[in-house]
Amino acid sequence: MDMDNRFEIFWDHYSYIFDQYITYLAKFCQRAPITHDIKDIVRGIFWILDSGSQWRNLPKEFPPASTTHKWHQRFCREGIYDIVHEHMLLDAADEGMLDLSCTFIDGSFVKSKGGHDKVGNSKAGKGSKVLVIVDQNKIPIGLYVEDSNPHESKSIMETINAIPQSIGKIRNLVGDKAYDNDSLDKELKEKKGIDLIAPHRSNRVKKITQDLDVLKENYPKRHKVENFWAQFQWGRRVVVRYEKKSLNFLGFSILRASICIMQLAGYFVNN
């Protein structure tokens, strides 16, 4: 299914969020009247996300690139994409698709062509890292962007905090060997009530603390978060980071994750 059809389905279901925001701006913030249709602006943002092109290459059928970019920044700053994502998760929960009985965390390196904040140097080059938590059905429930220098386990709390409280709490979180950390296990259990499930490193010298039966039952399911990455990275704008501000890149990431939710819900097929 092409970008235009995917956008129309998205707009049919969630245009009310953008309409409410525009009404709020007009009523309470005394903003100047919008000279372009908000639908065309969001459609232009979809085109950038889908194509991975630069803003200046936005086709003339859309509002000017400067206008579309300005609104993308505003949506990121005001948390509009977060609201869309939360509403999609609540809809998935109403349809019985959301399963928080076991969740999975993983990070993916994103090469950066620019960027000022949350960009670091690593063996793979200059870039950022996107962390995601998905549920049993591969639905992304929380995303966070960090630079590539800190270890993945350092950003686990921020990624958990990105999960909307309205969908409920997670109890089990499965990660790979990077999350084999006794102090992290204790912190998550005490502060969040979450059991961290991760295999021990081969060079571990401390005694085994992981319940091997629980690990054997849940760790083979970790492929679900890898499957999410394969689907997520069809949005070309999230494969390489061009945004100077990490907030704007996170906005694209949340929007792409929302599209993945709609695909998993069967609103459209293919990528």
Tab-separated table of C-alpha atoms in Angstrom:
chain	number	residue	atom	x	y	z
A	1	MET	CA	0.000	0.000	0.000
A	2	ASP	CA	1.422	3.395	-1.013
A	3	MET	CA	1.973	6.378	1.247
A	4	ASP	CA	-1.176	8.265	0.184
A	5	ASN	CA	-3.500	5.361	1.024
A	6	ARG	CA	-1.792	4.768	4.378
A	7	PHE	CA	-2.093	8.444	5.211
A	8	GLU	CA	-5.795	8.575	4.343
A	9	ILE	CA	-6.508	5.637	6.650
A	10	PHE	CA	-4.439	7.279	9.399
A	11	TRP	CA	-6.236	10.586	8.911
A	12	ASP	CA	-9.693	8.983	8.962
A	13	HIS	CA	-8.979	7.536	12.410
A	14	TYR	CA	-6.874	10.194	14.142
A	15	SER	CA	-7.478	13.559	12.458
A	16	TYR	CA	-9.523	14.632	15.510
A	17	ILE	CA	-6.317	14.925	17.579
A	18	PHE	CA	-4.829	17.475	15.173
A	19	ASP	CA	-8.169	19.280	14.809
A	20	GLN	CA	-8.463	19.625	18.600
A	21	TYR	CA	-4.940	21.014	18.764
A	22	ILE	CA	-5.655	23.612	16.069
A	23	THR	CA	-8.847	24.616	17.895
A	24	TYR	CA	-6.847	24.963	21.108
A	25	LEU	CA	-4.276	27.206	19.406
A	26	ALA	CA	-6.959	29.430	17.937
A	27	LYS	CA	-8.963	29.735	21.172
A	28	PHE	CA	-6.358	29.955	23.919
A	29	CYS	CA	-3.054	30.937	22.292
A	30	GLN	CA	-4.363	33.628	19.933
A	31	ARG	CA	-2.409	32.175	17.029
A	32	ALA	CA	-2.724	33.674	13.566
A	33	PRO	CA	-5.127	31.768	11.262
A	34	ILE	CA	-3.533	28.793	9.520
A	35	THR	CA	-3.102	29.586	5.843
A	36	HIS	CA	-2.750	25.916	4.837
A	37	ASP	CA	-4.946	22.904	5.462
A	38	ILE	CA	-3.600	21.004	8.477
A	39	LYS	CA	-4.310	17.750	6.625
A	40	ASP	CA	-1.919	18.773	3.831
A	41	ILE	CA	0.733	19.700	6.389
A	42	VAL	CA	0.553	16.323	8.145
A	43	ARG	CA	0.512	14.590	4.767
A	44	GLY	CA	3.734	16.416	3.878
A	45	ILE	CA	5.306	15.184	7.144
A	46	PHE	CA	4.267	11.649	6.179
A	47	TRP	CA	5.990	12.113	2.807
A	48	ILE	CA	9.262	13.143	4.469
A	49	LEU	CA	9.051	10.192	6.892
A	50	ASP	CA	8.335	7.739	4.098
A	51	SER	CA	10.866	9.008	1.543
A	52	GLY	CA	13.702	10.067	3.849
A	53	SER	CA	14.217	13.092	1.612
A	54	GLN	CA	15.407	16.524	2.688
A	55	TRP	CA	12.813	19.123	3.586
A	56	ARG	CA	13.734	21.321	0.630
A	57	ASN	CA	12.772	18.483	-1.729
A	58	LEU	CA	9.177	18.449	-0.520
A	59	PRO	CA	6.988	18.410	-3.690
A	60	LYS	CA	4.973	21.503	-4.561
A	61	GLU	CA	1.697	19.627	-4.027
A	62	PHE	CA	2.340	20.095	-0.304
A	63	PRO	CA	2.564	23.328	1.713
A	64	PRO	CA	6.000	25.036	1.654
A	65	ALA	CA	8.814	23.031	3.230
A	66	SER	CA	9.475	25.750	5.809
A	67	THR	CA	5.821	25.701	6.913
A	68	THR	CA	5.634	21.902	7.076
A	69	HIS	CA	8.923	21.710	8.985
A	70	LYS	CA	7.756	24.375	11.435
A	71	TRP	CA	4.603	22.416	12.181
A	72	HIS	CA	6.557	19.166	12.604
A	73	GLN	CA	8.715	20.907	15.203
A	74	ARG	CA	5.609	22.258	16.927
A	75	PHE	CA	3.981	18.818	17.019
A	76	CYS	CA	7.161	17.421	18.583
A	77	ARG	CA	7.457	20.243	21.100
A	78	GLU	CA	3.787	20.056	22.148
A	79	GLY	CA	3.728	16.243	22.336
A	80	ILE	CA	1.085	15.757	19.639
A	81	TYR	CA	2.781	12.619	18.293
A	82	ASP	CA	2.848	11.223	21.833
A	83	ILE	CA	-0.902	11.786	22.101
A	84	VAL	CA	-1.495	10.009	18.777
A	85	HIS	CA	0.660	7.100	19.943
A	86	GLU	CA	-1.184	6.873	23.266
A	87	HIS	CA	-4.600	6.898	21.577
A	88	MET	CA	-3.462	4.100	19.259
A	89	LEU	CA	-2.307	2.033	22.233
A	90	LEU	CA	-5.662	2.570	23.985
A	91	ASP	CA	-7.493	1.525	20.813
A	92	ALA	CA	-5.307	-1.577	20.601
A	93	ALA	CA	-6.118	-2.360	24.232
A	94	ASP	CA	-9.861	-1.974	23.562
A	95	GLU	CA	-9.553	-4.448	20.683
A	96	GLY	CA	-7.712	-6.944	22.895
A	97	MET	CA	-4.441	-6.597	20.993
A	98	LEU	CA	-2.295	-5.181	23.794
A	99	ASP	CA	-0.596	-7.849	25.922
A	100	LEU	CA	1.655	-6.513	28.691
A	101	SER	CA	2.161	-9.881	30.395
A	102	CYS	CA	5.694	-9.868	29.008
A	103	THR	CA	7.529	-7.029	27.281
A	104	PHE	CA	10.821	-6.787	25.404
A	105	ILE	CA	13.471	-4.047	25.184
A	106	ASP	CA	16.181	-3.451	22.617
A	107	GLY	CA	18.219	-0.614	21.114
A	108	SER	CA	19.195	0.170	17.534
A	109	PHE	CA	22.051	2.393	16.360
A	110	VAL	CA	21.115	5.203	13.966
A	111	LYS	CA	23.849	6.917	11.976
A	112	SER	CA	23.713	10.704	12.203
A	113	LYS	CA	24.386	13.130	9.350
A	114	GLY	CA	23.994	16.091	11.652
A	115	GLY	CA	22.620	16.647	15.081
A	116	HIS	CA	23.681	18.683	18.068
A	117	ASP	CA	22.180	16.922	21.070
A	118	LYS	CA	22.219	13.198	21.823
A	119	VAL	CA	24.785	12.376	19.148
A	120	GLY	CA	27.881	10.448	20.171
A	121	ASN	CA	30.866	8.713	18.628
A	122	SER	CA	31.016	4.924	18.669
A	123	LYS	CA	32.766	2.119	16.803
A	124	ALA	CA	29.982	2.275	14.219
A	125	GLY	CA	30.521	6.020	13.731
A	126	LYS	CA	28.716	9.156	14.829
A	127	GLY	CA	25.109	8.600	15.724
A	128	SER	CA	22.265	8.106	18.158
A	129	LYS	CA	20.517	5.120	19.640
A	130	VAL	CA	16.781	4.448	19.593
A	131	LEU	CA	15.462	2.244	22.386
A	132	VAL	CA	12.055	0.605	22.239
A	133	ILE	CA	9.863	-1.582	24.440
A	134	VAL	CA	7.319	-3.804	22.680
A	135	ASP	CA	4.597	-6.054	24.054
A	136	GLN	CA	3.831	-9.704	23.292
A	137	ASN	CA	2.233	-8.702	19.967
A	138	LYS	CA	5.193	-6.570	18.810
A	139	ILE	CA	3.307	-3.338	19.535
A	140	PRO	CA	5.745	-0.521	20.477
A	141	ILE	CA	4.655	0.941	23.804
A	142	GLY	CA	7.640	3.171	24.630
A	143	LEU	CA	10.455	4.831	22.664
A	144	TYR	CA	13.453	6.877	23.745
A	145	VAL	CA	16.400	8.463	21.907
A	146	GLU	CA	19.890	8.652	23.435
A	147	ASP	CA	23.356	9.244	22.037
A	148	SER	CA	25.385	6.189	21.081
A	149	ASN	CA	27.950	6.452	23.906
A	150	PRO	CA	26.070	5.336	27.047
A	151	HIS	CA	25.434	1.648	27.507
A	152	GLU	CA	21.886	0.578	26.640
A	153	SER	CA	21.169	-0.371	30.223
A	154	LYS	CA	21.802	3.246	31.320
A	155	SER	CA	18.691	4.426	29.453
A	156	ILE	CA	16.285	1.676	30.468
A	157	MET	CA	14.514	3.819	33.088
A	158	GLU	CA	13.874	6.665	30.611
A	159	THR	CA	12.481	4.190	28.085
A	160	ILE	CA	10.120	2.729	30.683
A	161	ASN	CA	9.021	6.248	31.675
A	162	ALA	CA	8.080	6.875	28.025
A	163	ILE	CA	5.298	4.268	28.304
A	164	PRO	CA	1.903	6.026	28.739
A	165	GLN	CA	0.537	5.401	32.209
A	166	SER	CA	-2.981	5.038	30.803
A	167	ILE	CA	-2.255	1.611	29.298
A	168	GLY	CA	-1.191	0.048	32.598
A	169	LYS	CA	2.062	-1.134	34.136
A	170	ILE	CA	4.478	-3.731	32.841
A	171	ARG	CA	5.676	-6.487	35.168
A	172	ASN	CA	8.235	-8.448	33.137
A	173	LEU	CA	10.881	-6.989	30.824
A	174	VAL	CA	13.098	-9.198	28.664
A	175	GLY	CA	16.460	-7.980	27.368
A	176	ASP	CA	19.635	-9.485	25.952
A	177	LYS	CA	22.979	-9.970	27.733
A	178	ALA	CA	23.559	-6.209	27.743
A	179	TYR	CA	21.020	-5.988	30.569
A	180	ASP	CA	22.774	-8.517	32.835
A	181	ASN	CA	23.204	-6.148	35.765
A	182	ASP	CA	22.338	-7.062	39.360
A	183	SER	CA	22.061	-3.455	40.551
A	184	LEU	CA	19.742	-2.676	37.623
A	185	ASP	CA	17.603	-5.714	38.501
A	186	LYS	CA	17.260	-4.427	42.052
A	187	GLU	CA	16.509	-0.843	41.007
A	188	LEU	CA	13.751	-1.866	38.588
A	189	LYS	CA	12.184	-4.172	41.144
A	190	GLU	CA	12.192	-1.583	43.923
A	191	LYS	CA	11.191	1.496	41.916
A	192	LYS	CA	8.959	0.055	39.198
A	193	GLY	CA	7.980	-3.414	40.381
A	194	ILE	CA	9.449	-4.885	37.193
A	195	ASP	CA	11.283	-8.185	36.916
A	196	LEU	CA	14.166	-7.864	34.462
A	197	ILE	CA	14.777	-11.090	32.535
A	198	ALA	CA	18.157	-11.304	30.792
A	199	PRO	CA	20.704	-14.104	30.263
A	200	HIS	CA	23.962	-13.876	32.177
A	201	ARG	CA	27.162	-12.998	30.344
A	202	SER	CA	29.544	-15.871	29.663
A	203	ASN	CA	32.309	-14.141	31.676
A	204	ARG	CA	30.130	-13.476	34.714
A	205	VAL	CA	31.919	-14.263	38.010
A	206	LYS	CA	29.087	-13.476	40.427
A	207	LYS	CA	26.621	-16.156	41.419
A	208	ILE	CA	23.619	-16.823	39.185
A	209	THR	CA	20.620	-14.686	40.153
A	210	GLN	CA	18.352	-15.246	37.162
A	211	ASP	CA	15.508	-17.757	37.410
A	212	LEU	CA	16.522	-20.168	34.636
A	213	ASP	CA	13.010	-21.555	34.181
A	214	VAL	CA	11.578	-18.059	33.664
A	215	LEU	CA	14.466	-17.224	31.313
A	216	LYS	CA	13.923	-20.396	29.286
A	217	GLU	CA	10.216	-19.619	28.946
A	218	ASN	CA	10.476	-15.958	27.944
A	219	TYR	CA	13.850	-15.279	26.313
A	220	PRO	CA	13.095	-17.208	23.068
A	221	LYS	CA	10.285	-14.708	22.462
A	222	ARG	CA	12.775	-11.825	22.223
A	223	HIS	CA	12.713	-12.138	18.441
A	224	LYS	CA	9.517	-10.053	18.583
A	225	VAL	CA	11.448	-6.853	19.245
A	226	GLU	CA	13.813	-7.717	16.372
A	227	ASN	CA	10.779	-8.177	14.125
A	228	PHE	CA	9.614	-4.725	15.147
A	229	TRP	CA	12.909	-3.168	14.016
A	230	ALA	CA	12.578	-4.837	10.617
A	231	GLN	CA	9.163	-3.218	10.201
A	232	PHE	CA	10.078	0.111	11.812
A	233	GLN	CA	13.032	0.774	9.508
A	234	TRP	CA	10.888	0.878	6.379
A	235	GLY	CA	10.400	4.534	7.300
A	236	ARG	CA	13.520	5.925	5.643
A	237	ARG	CA	13.657	9.070	7.774
A	238	VAL	CA	14.287	7.003	10.926
A	239	VAL	CA	17.088	4.891	9.406
A	240	VAL	CA	19.487	7.864	9.323
A	241	ARG	CA	19.182	10.883	11.596
A	242	TYR	CA	19.200	14.247	9.798
A	243	GLU	CA	17.481	16.301	12.520
A	244	LYS	CA	19.666	18.590	14.601
A	245	LYS	CA	17.336	18.312	17.580
A	246	SER	CA	16.812	14.878	19.074
A	247	LEU	CA	13.219	15.839	19.925
A	248	ASN	CA	12.405	16.209	16.225
A	249	PHE	CA	13.984	12.834	15.443
A	250	LEU	CA	12.069	11.243	18.314
A	251	GLY	CA	8.876	12.710	16.834
A	252	PHE	CA	9.536	10.944	13.533
A	253	SER	CA	10.311	7.731	15.444
A	254	ILE	CA	7.050	7.882	17.414
A	255	LEU	CA	5.075	8.625	14.247
A	256	ARG	CA	6.683	5.661	12.474
A	257	ALA	CA	5.977	3.423	15.484
A	258	SER	CA	2.337	4.545	15.339
A	259	ILE	CA	2.156	3.500	11.703
A	260	CYS	CA	3.542	0.102	12.707
A	261	ILE	CA	0.724	-0.227	15.255
A	262	MET	CA	-1.865	0.447	12.549
A	263	GLN	CA	-0.247	-2.144	10.326
A	264	LEU	CA	-0.279	-4.723	13.129
A	265	ALA	CA	-3.939	-3.873	13.763
A	266	GLY	CA	-4.718	-4.727	10.137
A	267	TYR	CA	-5.662	-1.250	8.929
A	268	PHE	CA	-3.400	-1.740	5.950
A	269	VAL	CA	-0.973	-4.323	4.614
A	270	ASN	CA	2.669	-4.245	3.513
A	271	ASN	CA	4.951	-1.447	4.715
